[in-house]
Amino acid sequence: MAVFTERIMKIQGREYILRSAREEDAPQLIAYLKQTTAESPYLLREPEEVTLTQEREKSFIRAKEEDERELMLLCFEGDRHVGNCSVMAVSGLMRQVHRCEVAIALYKEYCGRGIGKKMLQTALETAKQMGYEQAELEVVSSNQAAIRLYEKLGFKQYGVLPHNMKYRDGSYADCIWMMKELRQV
């Protein structure tokens, strides 16, 4: 993972710490996945699908640490984990090595405070430094707050993936594919 040393950011008078994930974060990350999937209809998993063991999560973090083109950025308020933002290669193939995917999720109580924006800005800056030329993401079409944020950060909508997710009640959600150029045009 791209080594991201600790950075302190101030938002609305509060101090937050951004840093790369560490193996000792595994228990918090598993709890985070379980809670955020229960809080939001916009994430891919249902809470009971989070079945990671601490050892598997530690192994995942180690793999990310060893990959220079990956970033798992965590945000904390004091010792309290607030959320994650990731940069991942779309593919290792030469014709796609210029593309990365970004993903972000915060605990619901921290949404709307500007934290996600700062985390994404940091992740996109780091992605550019890692040599990526474009960042991509998928977002549920009804998640208007996220879409507005992505558009403010320069992402553009390029397509709709119909019925991308199916909920327990049988309803579907479309997802929008968005992309942001990272290279100077």
Short mmCIF file of C-alpha atoms in Angstrom, two decimals:
data_model
loop_
_atom_site.label_atom_id
_atom_site.label_comp_id
_atom_site.label_asym_id
_atom_site.label_seq_id
_atom_site.Cartn_x
_atom_site.Cartn_y
_atom_site.Cartn_z
CA MET A 1 0.00 0.00 0.00
CA ALA A 2 1.18 3.46 -0.57
CA VAL A 3 2.77 4.43 2.70
CA PHE A 4 0.63 7.19 4.05
CA THR A 5 2.10 8.79 7.11
CA GLU A 6 -0.22 10.26 9.65
CA ARG A 7 -1.88 13.53 8.73
CA ILE A 8 -4.01 15.65 11.05
CA MET A 9 -6.91 17.55 9.57
CA LYS A 10 -9.22 20.02 11.26
CA ILE A 11 -12.86 20.16 10.27
CA GLN A 12 -15.46 22.30 12.02
CA GLY A 13 -13.19 22.75 15.03
CA ARG A 14 -12.54 19.03 15.47
CA GLU A 15 -9.31 17.19 14.86
CA TYR A 16 -9.16 14.00 12.78
CA ILE A 17 -6.22 11.75 12.02
CA LEU A 18 -5.73 10.13 8.61
CA ARG A 19 -3.33 7.20 8.28
CA SER A 20 -2.81 3.90 6.52
CA ALA A 21 -4.40 0.77 7.96
CA ARG A 22 -2.31 -1.35 10.32
CA GLU A 23 -2.71 -4.98 11.33
CA GLU A 24 -3.78 -3.97 14.81
CA ASP A 25 -6.80 -2.20 13.24
CA ALA A 26 -8.32 -5.54 12.21
CA PRO A 27 -10.88 -5.82 15.06
CA GLN A 28 -12.08 -2.23 14.52
CA LEU A 29 -12.31 -2.76 10.76
CA ILE A 30 -14.47 -5.86 11.14
CA ALA A 31 -16.78 -4.03 13.57
CA TYR A 32 -16.87 -1.09 11.13
CA LEU A 33 -17.92 -3.34 8.24
CA LYS A 34 -20.69 -4.91 10.30
CA GLN A 35 -22.07 -1.58 11.49
CA THR A 36 -21.80 0.40 8.25
CA THR A 37 -23.45 -2.38 6.24
CA ALA A 38 -26.32 -2.33 8.74
CA GLU A 39 -26.59 1.47 8.59
CA SER A 40 -26.57 1.96 4.83
CA PRO A 41 -28.47 0.54 1.85
CA TYR A 42 -25.68 1.87 -0.39
CA LEU A 43 -23.00 -0.71 0.45
CA LEU A 44 -22.65 -4.08 -1.27
CA ARG A 45 -22.96 -6.43 1.71
CA GLU A 46 -25.63 -7.33 4.19
CA PRO A 47 -24.34 -7.31 7.79
CA GLU A 48 -24.44 -11.11 8.13
CA GLU A 49 -22.18 -11.39 5.07
CA VAL A 50 -19.33 -9.84 7.06
CA THR A 51 -17.75 -13.07 8.25
CA LEU A 52 -14.09 -12.06 8.31
CA THR A 53 -11.86 -13.39 11.03
CA GLN A 54 -9.24 -11.13 12.57
CA GLU A 55 -6.50 -13.22 10.96
CA ARG A 56 -8.06 -12.90 7.51
CA GLU A 57 -8.41 -9.14 7.95
CA LYS A 58 -4.79 -8.88 9.12
CA SER A 59 -3.72 -10.85 6.06
CA PHE A 60 -5.74 -8.50 3.84
CA ILE A 61 -4.05 -5.47 5.43
CA ARG A 62 -0.60 -7.07 5.00
CA ALA A 63 -1.32 -7.69 1.32
CA LYS A 64 -2.35 -4.05 0.90
CA GLU A 65 0.82 -2.87 2.68
CA GLU A 66 2.97 -4.85 0.24
CA ASP A 67 1.26 -3.44 -2.85
CA GLU A 68 2.65 -0.03 -3.79
CA ARG A 69 -0.46 0.80 -5.86
CA GLU A 70 -3.02 0.26 -3.11
CA LEU A 71 -4.12 2.55 -0.30
CA MET A 72 -6.37 1.82 2.65
CA LEU A 73 -6.82 5.15 4.39
CA LEU A 74 -8.41 5.23 7.84
CA CYS A 75 -9.78 8.24 9.69
CA PHE A 76 -9.94 8.60 13.47
CA GLU A 77 -11.32 11.14 15.89
CA GLY A 78 -9.06 10.47 18.85
CA ASP A 79 -9.14 6.68 19.18
CA ARG A 80 -12.57 6.39 17.54
CA HIS A 81 -12.53 4.96 14.01
CA VAL A 82 -14.64 7.22 11.77
CA GLY A 83 -14.37 5.62 8.32
CA ASN A 84 -12.25 4.30 5.47
CA CYS A 85 -11.30 5.36 1.97
CA SER A 86 -9.51 3.01 -0.43
CA VAL A 87 -7.65 3.21 -3.71
CA MET A 88 -7.40 -0.09 -5.59
CA ALA A 89 -6.03 -1.02 -9.00
CA VAL A 90 -8.72 -1.91 -11.54
CA SER A 91 -6.30 -4.44 -13.00
CA GLY A 92 -2.62 -5.24 -13.24
CA LEU A 93 -2.88 -5.56 -17.01
CA MET A 94 -0.81 -3.07 -18.98
CA ARG A 95 -3.83 -1.67 -20.81
CA GLN A 96 -5.64 -0.93 -17.55
CA VAL A 97 -2.81 -0.07 -15.19
CA HIS A 98 -3.68 3.63 -15.47
CA ARG A 99 -7.09 3.07 -13.80
CA CYS A 100 -7.96 2.83 -10.11
CA GLU A 101 -11.16 2.39 -8.17
CA VAL A 102 -11.96 4.44 -5.10
CA ALA A 103 -14.37 3.53 -2.34
CA ILE A 104 -15.39 5.28 0.85
CA ALA A 105 -17.71 4.69 3.76
CA LEU A 106 -18.14 6.44 7.09
CA TYR A 107 -20.12 5.59 10.16
CA LYS A 108 -23.50 7.25 9.70
CA GLU A 109 -22.98 9.63 12.62
CA TYR A 110 -19.94 11.14 10.84
CA CYS A 111 -21.60 11.69 7.46
CA GLY A 112 -22.26 15.26 6.33
CA ARG A 113 -19.39 16.81 8.29
CA GLY A 114 -16.89 17.22 5.44
CA ILE A 115 -14.78 14.26 6.55
CA GLY A 116 -15.54 12.18 3.47
CA LYS A 117 -14.59 15.06 1.19
CA LYS A 118 -11.21 15.49 2.89
CA MET A 119 -10.58 11.74 2.84
CA LEU A 120 -11.43 11.50 -0.86
CA GLN A 121 -9.26 14.51 -1.72
CA THR A 122 -6.36 12.87 0.09
CA ALA A 123 -6.97 9.50 -1.59
CA LEU A 124 -7.17 11.11 -5.04
CA GLU A 125 -3.95 13.09 -4.47
CA THR A 126 -2.23 9.88 -3.38
CA ALA A 127 -3.64 7.96 -6.37
CA LYS A 128 -2.18 10.56 -8.70
CA GLN A 129 1.20 10.28 -6.93
CA MET A 130 1.00 6.49 -7.39
CA GLY A 131 0.76 7.04 -11.15
CA TYR A 132 -2.94 6.51 -11.73
CA GLU A 133 -4.46 8.62 -14.50
CA GLN A 134 -8.12 8.09 -13.73
CA ALA A 135 -10.20 7.20 -10.69
CA GLU A 136 -13.48 5.34 -11.00
CA LEU A 137 -16.35 4.45 -8.71
CA GLU A 138 -19.88 3.12 -8.66
CA VAL A 139 -22.58 4.77 -6.58
CA VAL A 140 -26.21 3.81 -5.97
CA SER A 141 -28.34 6.21 -8.02
CA SER A 142 -30.50 7.19 -5.03
CA ASN A 143 -27.44 8.23 -2.98
CA GLN A 144 -27.74 11.87 -4.01
CA ALA A 145 -25.50 13.24 -1.25
CA ALA A 146 -22.62 11.04 -2.41
CA ILE A 147 -23.22 11.88 -6.08
CA ARG A 148 -23.11 15.61 -5.28
CA LEU A 149 -19.85 15.13 -3.37
CA TYR A 150 -18.24 13.14 -6.19
CA GLU A 151 -19.31 15.76 -8.73
CA LYS A 152 -17.83 18.55 -6.56
CA LEU A 153 -14.55 16.63 -6.60
CA GLY A 154 -14.58 16.42 -10.41
CA PHE A 155 -16.16 13.03 -11.07
CA LYS A 156 -18.50 12.80 -14.05
CA GLN A 157 -21.27 10.33 -14.72
CA TYR A 158 -20.63 8.03 -17.66
CA GLY A 159 -23.24 5.32 -17.40
CA VAL A 160 -25.91 3.52 -15.44
CA LEU A 161 -25.72 -0.11 -14.38
CA PRO A 162 -29.38 -1.12 -14.13
CA HIS A 163 -30.48 -3.44 -11.30
CA ASN A 164 -26.90 -3.51 -10.02
CA MET A 165 -28.04 -4.46 -6.51
CA LYS A 166 -31.03 -6.49 -5.32
CA TYR A 167 -32.38 -6.01 -1.82
CA ARG A 168 -34.06 -8.56 0.44
CA ASP A 169 -37.50 -7.15 -0.32
CA GLY A 170 -36.97 -7.91 -4.02
CA SER A 171 -36.42 -4.29 -5.07
CA TYR A 172 -33.44 -3.24 -7.15
CA ALA A 173 -31.05 -0.31 -7.18
CA ASP A 174 -29.30 1.08 -10.22
CA CYS A 175 -25.71 2.23 -9.88
CA ILE A 176 -24.02 5.09 -11.68
CA TRP A 177 -20.49 4.62 -13.02
CA MET A 178 -18.42 7.76 -12.45
CA MET A 179 -14.87 8.68 -13.41
CA LYS A 180 -12.42 11.49 -12.72
CA GLU A 181 -9.34 12.27 -14.80
CA LEU A 182 -6.27 12.54 -12.57
CA ARG A 183 -3.72 13.44 -15.21
CA GLN A 184 -3.24 16.95 -16.50
CA VAL A 185 -5.20 17.28 -19.73
#
